[in-house]
CSV table of N, CA and C in Angstrom, one decimal:
chain,number,residue,atom,x,y,z
Q,1,UNK,N,1.3,-2.9,-7.6
Q,1,UNK,CA,1.3,-2.7,-6.1
Q,1,UNK,C,1.6,-4.1,-5.5
Q,2,UNK,N,2.4,-4.1,-4.4
Q,2,UNK,CA,2.7,-5.3,-3.7
Q,2,UNK,C,2.2,-5.1,-2.3
Q,3,UNK,N,1.8,-6.2,-1.7
Q,3,UNK,CA,1.3,-6.2,-0.3
Q,3,UNK,C,2.2,-7.1,0.5
Q,4,UNK,N,2.6,-6.6,1.7
Q,4,UNK,CA,3.4,-7.4,2.6
Q,4,UNK,C,2.7,-7.4,4.0
Q,5,UNK,N,3.1,-8.4,4.8
Q,5,UNK,CA,2.5,-8.6,6.1
Q,5,UNK,C,3.5,-8.8,7.2
Q,6,UNK,N,3.1,-8.4,8.5
Q,6,UNK,CA,4.0,-8.6,9.6
Q,6,UNK,C,3.4,-9.7,10.5
Q,7,UNK,N,4.2,-10.2,11.4
Q,7,UNK,CA,3.7,-11.2,12.4
Q,7,UNK,C,2.8,-10.6,13.4
Q,8,UNK,N,2.8,-9.2,13.5
Q,8,UNK,CA,1.8,-8.5,14.4
Q,8,UNK,C,0.5,-8.2,13.7
Q,9,UNK,N,0.4,-8.7,12.4
Q,9,UNK,CA,-0.9,-8.6,11.7
Q,9,UNK,C,-1.1,-7.2,11.1
Q,10,UNK,N,0.0,-6.5,10.8
Q,10,UNK,CA,-0.1,-5.2,10.0
Q,10,UNK,C,0.1,-5.6,8.5
Q,11,UNK,N,-0.4,-4.8,7.6
Q,11,UNK,CA,-0.1,-5.0,6.2
Q,11,UNK,C,0.4,-3.6,5.7
Q,12,UNK,N,1.2,-3.7,4.6
Q,12,UNK,CA,1.6,-2.5,3.9
Q,12,UNK,C,1.5,-2.8,2.4
Q,13,UNK,N,0.8,-1.9,1.7
Q,13,UNK,CA,0.7,-2.0,0.3
Q,13,UNK,C,1.8,-1.0,-0.2
Q,14,UNK,N,2.6,-1.4,-1.2
Q,14,UNK,CA,3.7,-0.6,-1.7
Q,14,UNK,C,3.4,-0.2,-3.1
Q,15,UNK,N,3.4,1.1,-3.4
Q,15,UNK,CA,3.3,1.6,-4.7
Q,15,UNK,C,4.4,2.6,-4.9
Q,16,UNK,N,5.4,2.2,-5.6
Q,16,UNK,CA,6.6,3.1,-5.7
Q,16,UNK,C,7.3,3.1,-4.4
Q,17,UNK,N,7.5,4.4,-3.8
Q,17,UNK,CA,8.0,4.5,-2.5
Q,17,UNK,C,7.0,4.9,-1.5
Q,18,UNK,N,5.7,4.7,-1.8
Q,18,UNK,CA,4.6,5.0,-0.9
Q,18,UNK,C,4.0,3.7,-0.3
Q,19,UNK,N,3.9,3.7,1.0
Q,19,UNK,CA,3.3,2.6,1.7
Q,19,UNK,C,2.0,3.0,2.3
Q,20,UNK,N,1.0,2.1,2.2
Q,20,UNK,CA,-0.3,2.3,2.8
Q,20,UNK,C,-0.4,1.2,3.9
Q,21,UNK,N,-0.6,1.6,5.1
Q,21,UNK,CA,-0.5,0.6,6.3
Q,21,UNK,C,-1.9,0.5,6.9
Q,22,UNK,N,-2.2,-0.8,7.3
Q,22,UNK,CA,-3.4,-1.1,8.1
Q,22,UNK,C,-3.2,-2.4,8.9
Q,23,UNK,N,-4.3,-2.8,9.5
Q,23,UNK,CA,-4.3,-4.1,10.1
Q,23,UNK,C,-5.0,-5.1,9.3
Q,24,UNK,N,-4.7,-6.4,9.5
Q,24,UNK,CA,-5.3,-7.4,8.6
Q,24,UNK,C,-6.7,-7.7,9.1
Q,25,UNK,N,-7.4,-8.4,8.2
Q,25,UNK,CA,-8.8,-8.9,8.5
Q,25,UNK,C,-8.7,-9.8,9.7
Q,26,UNK,N,-7.7,-10.6,9.8
Q,26,UNK,CA,-7.5,-11.5,11.0
Q,26,UNK,C,-7.5,-10.7,12.2
Q,27,UNK,N,-6.7,-9.7,12.2
Q,27,UNK,CA,-6.5,-8.8,13.4
Q,27,UNK,C,-7.8,-8.2,13.8
Q,28,UNK,N,-8.5,-7.6,12.9
Q,28,UNK,CA,-9.8,-6.9,13.2
Q,28,UNK,C,-10.8,-7.9,13.8
Q,29,UNK,N,-10.7,-9.2,13.3
Q,29,UNK,CA,-11.6,-10.2,13.8
Q,29,UNK,C,-11.3,-10.6,15.2
Q,30,UNK,N,-10.0,-10.6,15.5
Q,30,UNK,CA,-9.6,-10.9,16.9
Q,30,UNK,C,-10.0,-9.8,17.9
Q,31,UNK,N,-9.9,-8.5,17.4
Q,31,UNK,CA,-10.2,-7.4,18.2
Q,31,UNK,C,-11.7,-7.2,18.5
Q,32,UNK,N,-12.5,-7.6,17.5
Q,32,UNK,CA,-14.0,-7.4,17.7
Q,32,UNK,C,-14.4,-6.0,17.2
Q,33,UNK,N,-15.5,-5.5,17.6
Q,33,UNK,CA,-16.0,-4.2,17.2
Q,33,UNK,C,-15.0,-3.0,17.5
Q,34,UNK,N,-14.5,-2.4,16.5
Q,34,UNK,CA,-13.6,-1.3,16.7
Q,34,UNK,C,-14.4,0.0,17.0
Q,35,UNK,N,-14.0,0.7,18.1
Q,35,UNK,CA,-14.7,1.9,18.6
Q,35,UNK,C,-13.9,3.1,18.4
Q,36,UNK,N,-12.6,3.0,18.2
Q,36,UNK,CA,-11.7,4.2,18.2
Q,36,UNK,C,-10.4,3.8,17.5
Q,37,UNK,N,-9.9,4.7,16.6
Q,37,UNK,CA,-8.6,4.6,16.0
Q,37,UNK,C,-7.9,5.9,16.1
Q,38,UNK,N,-6.6,5.9,16.5
Q,38,UNK,CA,-5.8,7.0,16.6
Q,38,UNK,C,-4.6,6.8,15.6
Q,39,UNK,N,-4.6,7.6,14.6
Q,39,UNK,CA,-3.5,7.4,13.5
Q,39,UNK,C,-2.5,8.5,13.7
Q,40,UNK,N,-1.3,8.3,13.2
Q,40,UNK,CA,-0.2,9.3,13.3
Q,40,UNK,C,-0.4,10.5,12.5
Q,41,UNK,N,0.2,11.6,12.9
Q,41,UNK,CA,0.0,12.9,12.2
Q,41,UNK,C,0.9,13.0,11.0
Q,42,UNK,N,0.5,13.7,10.0
Q,42,UNK,CA,1.3,14.0,8.8
Q,42,UNK,C,2.7,14.6,9.2
Q,43,UNK,N,3.7,14.1,8.6
Q,43,UNK,CA,5.1,14.6,8.9
Q,43,UNK,C,5.8,13.8,10.0
Q,44,UNK,N,5.1,12.9,10.7
Q,44,UNK,CA,5.8,12.2,11.8
Q,44,UNK,C,6.7,11.1,11.2
Q,45,UNK,N,8.0,11.1,11.7
Q,45,UNK,CA,8.9,10.2,11.2
Q,45,UNK,C,8.8,8.9,12.0
Q,46,UNK,N,8.7,7.8,11.4
Q,46,UNK,CA,8.6,6.5,12.0
Q,46,UNK,C,9.7,5.5,11.6
Q,47,UNK,N,10.2,4.8,12.6
Q,47,UNK,CA,11.2,3.7,12.3
Q,47,UNK,C,10.5,2.4,12.4
Q,48,UNK,N,10.9,1.5,11.5
Q,48,UNK,CA,10.3,0.1,11.5
Q,48,UNK,C,10.1,-0.4,12.9
Q,49,UNK,N,8.9,-0.9,13.3
Q,49,UNK,CA,8.6,-1.4,14.6
Q,49,UNK,C,8.1,-0.4,15.6
Q,50,UNK,N,8.1,0.9,15.2
Q,50,UNK,CA,7.6,1.9,16.1
Q,50,UNK,C,6.1,1.8,16.3
Q,51,UNK,N,5.6,2.1,17.5
Q,51,UNK,CA,4.2,2.2,17.7
Q,51,UNK,C,3.7,3.4,16.9
Q,52,UNK,N,2.8,3.2,15.9
Q,52,UNK,CA,2.4,4.2,15.0
Q,52,UNK,C,1.0,4.6,15.2
Q,53,UNK,N,0.1,3.7,15.6
Q,53,UNK,CA,-1.3,4.0,15.8
Q,53,UNK,C,-1.8,3.2,17.0
Q,54,UNK,N,-3.1,3.5,17.4
Q,54,UNK,CA,-3.7,2.8,18.4
Q,54,UNK,C,-5.1,2.5,17.9
Q,55,UNK,N,-5.6,1.2,18.1
Q,55,UNK,CA,-6.9,0.8,17.8
Q,55,UNK,C,-7.6,0.3,19.1
Q,56,UNK,N,-8.8,0.8,19.4
Q,56,UNK,CA,-9.5,0.3,20.5
Q,56,UNK,C,-10.8,-0.4,20.1
Q,57,UNK,N,-11.0,-1.5,20.7
Q,57,UNK,CA,-12.3,-2.2,20.4
Q,57,UNK,C,-13.0,-2.4,21.7
Q,58,UNK,N,-14.2,-3.1,21.6
Q,58,UNK,CA,-15.0,-3.4,22.8
Q,58,UNK,C,-14.2,-4.4,23.7
Q,59,UNK,N,-13.2,-5.1,23.1
Q,59,UNK,CA,-12.5,-6.1,23.9
Q,59,UNK,C,-11.2,-5.5,24.5
Q,60,UNK,N,-10.5,-4.7,23.7
Q,60,UNK,CA,-9.1,-4.3,24.1
Q,60,UNK,C,-8.6,-3.1,23.3
Q,61,UNK,N,-7.5,-2.5,23.8
Q,61,UNK,CA,-6.8,-1.6,23.0
Q,61,UNK,C,-5.5,-2.2,22.5
Q,62,UNK,N,-5.1,-1.9,21.3
Q,62,UNK,CA,-3.9,-2.5,20.8
Q,62,UNK,C,-3.1,-1.5,20.0
Q,63,UNK,N,-1.8,-1.6,20.1
Q,63,UNK,CA,-0.9,-0.8,19.3
Q,63,UNK,C,-0.7,-1.3,17.9
Q,64,UNK,N,-0.5,-0.4,17.0
Q,64,UNK,CA,-0.3,-0.8,15.6
Q,64,UNK,C,1.2,-0.3,15.3
Q,65,UNK,N,2.0,-1.2,14.8
Q,65,UNK,CA,3.4,-0.9,14.6
Q,65,UNK,C,3.6,-0.7,13.1
Q,66,UNK,N,4.5,0.2,12.8
Q,66,UNK,CA,4.8,0.5,11.4
Q,66,UNK,C,5.7,-0.7,10.9
Q,67,UNK,N,5.3,-1.3,9.7
Q,67,UNK,CA,6.1,-2.3,9.2
Q,67,UNK,C,7.4,-1.9,8.5
Q,68,UNK,N,7.5,-0.6,8.2
Q,68,UNK,CA,8.6,0.0,7.5
Q,68,UNK,C,8.9,1.4,8.0
Q,69,UNK,N,10.1,1.8,7.8
Q,69,UNK,CA,10.5,3.2,8.3
Q,69,UNK,C,10.0,4.2,7.2
Q,70,UNK,N,9.7,5.4,7.6
Q,70,UNK,CA,9.3,6.5,6.7
Q,70,UNK,C,8.7,7.7,7.4
Q,71,UNK,N,8.2,8.6,6.6
Q,71,UNK,CA,7.6,9.8,7.1
Q,71,UNK,C,6.1,9.7,6.7
Q,72,UNK,N,5.2,10.0,7.6
Q,72,UNK,CA,3.8,9.9,7.4
Q,72,UNK,C,3.3,11.0,6.4
Q,73,UNK,N,2.6,10.6,5.4
Q,73,UNK,CA,2.0,11.5,4.4
Q,73,UNK,C,0.6,11.9,4.8
Q,74,UNK,N,-0.1,10.9,5.4
Q,74,UNK,CA,-1.5,11.2,5.8
Q,74,UNK,C,-2.0,10.1,6.6
Q,75,UNK,N,-3.0,10.4,7.5
Q,75,UNK,CA,-3.7,9.5,8.2
Q,75,UNK,C,-5.1,9.3,7.6
Q,76,UNK,N,-5.8,8.2,7.8
Q,76,UNK,CA,-7.1,8.0,7.2
Q,76,UNK,C,-8.1,8.8,7.9
Q,77,UNK,N,-8.5,9.9,7.5
Q,77,UNK,CA,-9.4,10.8,8.2
Q,77,UNK,C,-10.8,10.2,8.3
Q,78,UNK,N,-11.1,9.2,7.4
Q,78,UNK,CA,-12.5,8.6,7.4
Q,78,UNK,C,-12.7,7.8,8.7
Q,79,UNK,N,-11.6,7.4,9.3
Q,79,UNK,CA,-11.7,6.6,10.6
Q,79,UNK,C,-12.1,7.5,11.8
Q,80,UNK,N,-11.9,8.8,11.7
Q,80,UNK,CA,-12.3,9.7,12.7
Q,80,UNK,C,-13.8,9.6,13.0
Q,81,UNK,N,-14.6,9.6,11.9
Q,81,UNK,CA,-16.1,9.5,11.9
Q,81,UNK,C,-16.6,8.1,11.9
Q,82,UNK,N,-15.8,7.1,11.4
Q,82,UNK,CA,-16.3,5.8,11.3
Q,82,UNK,C,-15.2,4.8,11.5
Q,83,UNK,N,-14.9,4.6,12.8
Q,83,UNK,CA,-13.8,3.6,13.1
Q,83,UNK,C,-14.2,2.2,12.8
Q,84,UNK,N,-15.5,1.9,12.7
Q,84,UNK,CA,-16.0,0.6,12.3
Q,84,UNK,C,-15.6,0.3,10.9
Q,85,UNK,N,-15.1,1.2,10.1
Q,85,UNK,CA,-14.7,0.9,8.7
Q,85,UNK,C,-13.6,-0.1,8.7
Q,86,UNK,N,-12.8,-0.2,9.8
Q,86,UNK,CA,-11.8,-1.2,10.0
Q,86,UNK,C,-12.4,-2.6,10.0
Q,87,UNK,N,-13.5,-2.7,10.7
Q,87,UNK,CA,-14.2,-4.0,10.7
Q,87,UNK,C,-14.8,-4.3,9.4
Q,88,UNK,N,-15.3,-3.3,8.7
Q,88,UNK,CA,-16.0,-3.5,7.4
Q,88,UNK,C,-15.0,-3.9,6.3
Q,89,UNK,N,-13.9,-3.2,6.3
Q,89,UNK,CA,-12.9,-3.4,5.2
Q,89,UNK,C,-11.5,-3.2,5.6
Q,90,UNK,N,-11.0,-4.0,6.5
Q,90,UNK,CA,-9.7,-3.9,7.2
Q,90,UNK,C,-8.6,-3.8,6.2
Q,91,UNK,N,-8.7,-4.5,5.1
Q,91,UNK,CA,-7.6,-4.5,4.1
Q,91,UNK,C,-7.8,-3.7,2.9
Q,92,UNK,N,-8.7,-2.7,3.1
Q,92,UNK,CA,-9.1,-1.8,2.0
Q,92,UNK,C,-9.3,-0.4,2.5
Q,93,UNK,N,-10.5,0.0,2.5
Q,93,UNK,CA,-10.9,1.4,2.9
Q,93,UNK,C,-10.6,1.7,4.4
Q,94,UNK,N,-10.3,0.6,5.2
Q,94,UNK,CA,-10.0,0.8,6.6
Q,94,UNK,C,-8.5,0.9,6.9
Q,95,UNK,N,-7.7,1.4,5.9
Q,95,UNK,CA,-6.3,1.6,6.1
Q,95,UNK,C,-6.1,2.7,7.2
Q,96,UNK,N,-4.9,2.7,7.8
Q,96,UNK,CA,-4.6,3.6,8.9
Q,96,UNK,C,-3.8,4.9,8.4
Q,97,UNK,N,-2.7,4.6,7.7
Q,97,UNK,CA,-1.9,5.8,7.3
Q,97,UNK,C,-1.1,5.4,6.1
Q,98,UNK,N,-0.6,6.5,5.4
Q,98,UNK,CA,0.3,6.4,4.3
Q,98,UNK,C,1.6,7.0,4.7
Q,99,UNK,N,2.7,6.4,4.2
Q,99,UNK,CA,4.0,7.0,4.4
Q,99,UNK,C,4.9,6.9,3.2
Q,100,UNK,N,5.9,7.8,3.2
Q,100,UNK,CA,7.0,7.6,2.2
Q,100,UNK,C,8.0,6.7,2.8
Q,101,UNK,N,8.3,5.6,2.2
Q,101,UNK,CA,9.2,4.5,2.7
Q,101,UNK,C,10.6,5.0,2.5
Q,102,UNK,N,11.4,5.0,3.6
Q,102,UNK,CA,12.7,5.5,3.5
Q,102,UNK,C,13.8,4.4,3.3
Q,103,UNK,N,13.4,3.1,3.5
Q,103,UNK,CA,14.4,2.0,3.3
Q,103,UNK,C,13.6,0.8,2.7
Q,104,UNK,N,13.6,0.7,1.4
Q,104,UNK,CA,12.9,-0.3,0.7
Q,104,UNK,C,13.4,-1.7,1.1
Q,105,UNK,N,14.6,-1.9,1.6
Q,105,UNK,CA,15.2,-3.2,1.9
Q,105,UNK,C,14.4,-3.7,3.2
Q,106,UNK,N,13.8,-2.9,4.0
Q,106,UNK,CA,13.0,-3.4,5.1
Q,106,UNK,C,11.9,-4.3,4.7
Q,107,UNK,N,11.4,-4.2,3.5
Q,107,UNK,CA,10.3,-5.1,3.0
Q,107,UNK,C,10.8,-6.5,2.9
Q,108,UNK,N,12.1,-6.8,2.8
Q,108,UNK,CA,12.6,-8.1,2.6
Q,108,UNK,C,12.3,-9.0,3.8
Q,109,UNK,N,12.1,-8.5,5.0
Q,109,UNK,CA,11.8,-9.3,6.2
Q,109,UNK,C,10.3,-9.5,6.4
Q,110,UNK,N,9.5,-9.0,5.5
Q,110,UNK,CA,8.0,-9.2,5.7
Q,110,UNK,C,7.5,-10.4,4.9
Q,111,UNK,N,6.3,-10.8,5.1
Q,111,UNK,CA,5.7,-11.9,4.5
Q,111,UNK,C,4.8,-11.5,3.3
Q,112,UNK,N,4.8,-12.4,2.3
Q,112,UNK,CA,3.8,-12.1,1.2
Q,112,UNK,C,2.5,-12.8,1.5
Q,113,UNK,N,1.5,-12.7,0.6
Q,113,UNK,CA,0.2,-13.3,0.9
Q,113,UNK,C,0.2,-14.7,1.3
Q,114,UNK,N,0.9,-15.5,0.6
Q,114,UNK,CA,1.0,-17.0,0.9
Q,114,UNK,C,1.6,-17.3,2.2
Q,115,UNK,N,2.7,-16.6,2.5
Q,115,UNK,CA,3.4,-16.9,3.8
Q,115,UNK,C,2.6,-16.4,4.9
Q,116,UNK,N,1.9,-15.3,4.8
Q,116,UNK,CA,1.0,-14.8,5.8
Q,116,UNK,C,-0.2,-15.8,6.1
Q,117,UNK,N,-0.7,-16.3,5.0
Q,117,UNK,CA,-1.9,-17.2,5.1
Q,117,UNK,C,-1.4,-18.5,5.9
Q,118,UNK,N,-0.2,-18.9,5.6
Q,118,UNK,CA,0.4,-20.1,6.3
Q,118,UNK,C,0.6,-19.8,7.8
Q,119,UNK,N,1.1,-18.6,8.0
Q,119,UNK,CA,1.4,-18.1,9.4
Q,119,UNK,C,0.1,-18.1,10.2
Q,120,UNK,N,-1.0,-17.5,9.6
Q,120,UNK,CA,-2.3,-17.4,10.3
Q,120,UNK,C,-2.9,-18.8,10.5
Q,121,UNK,N,-2.7,-19.7,9.6
Q,121,UNK,CA,-3.3,-21.0,9.7
Q,121,UNK,C,-2.7,-21.8,10.9
Q,122,UNK,N,-1.5,-21.4,11.3
Q,122,UNK,CA,-0.8,-22.1,12.4
Q,122,UNK,C,-1.2,-21.5,13.8
Q,123,UNK,N,-1.9,-20.4,13.8
Q,123,UNK,CA,-2.3,-19.8,15.1
Q,123,UNK,C,-3.4,-20.5,15.8
């Protein structure tokens, strides 16, 4: 499995043609306590850069953009009952949605772990 990052602080884990998408630990730290997450519905077609989800915290609401194009397979239903899971494990169990990636070449424009760490260090 490979993980890629965007400059908007989303991540995507890639396993074959399946991508699991969430926000980074850095992003959840900037947002503060997460109080609500709205994830896309199964079957929704997304194009890279589309607003795919919404996360609300005690500080602000923020859009989550899809890092790659594809069709949503599932949203993380655990977030309905426990949106704070994003704060607890943003880059693990706090994932937002899974999708079938339609264009693997879109991954080429994303950052790997090292590049993302350098990016965040400059903020």
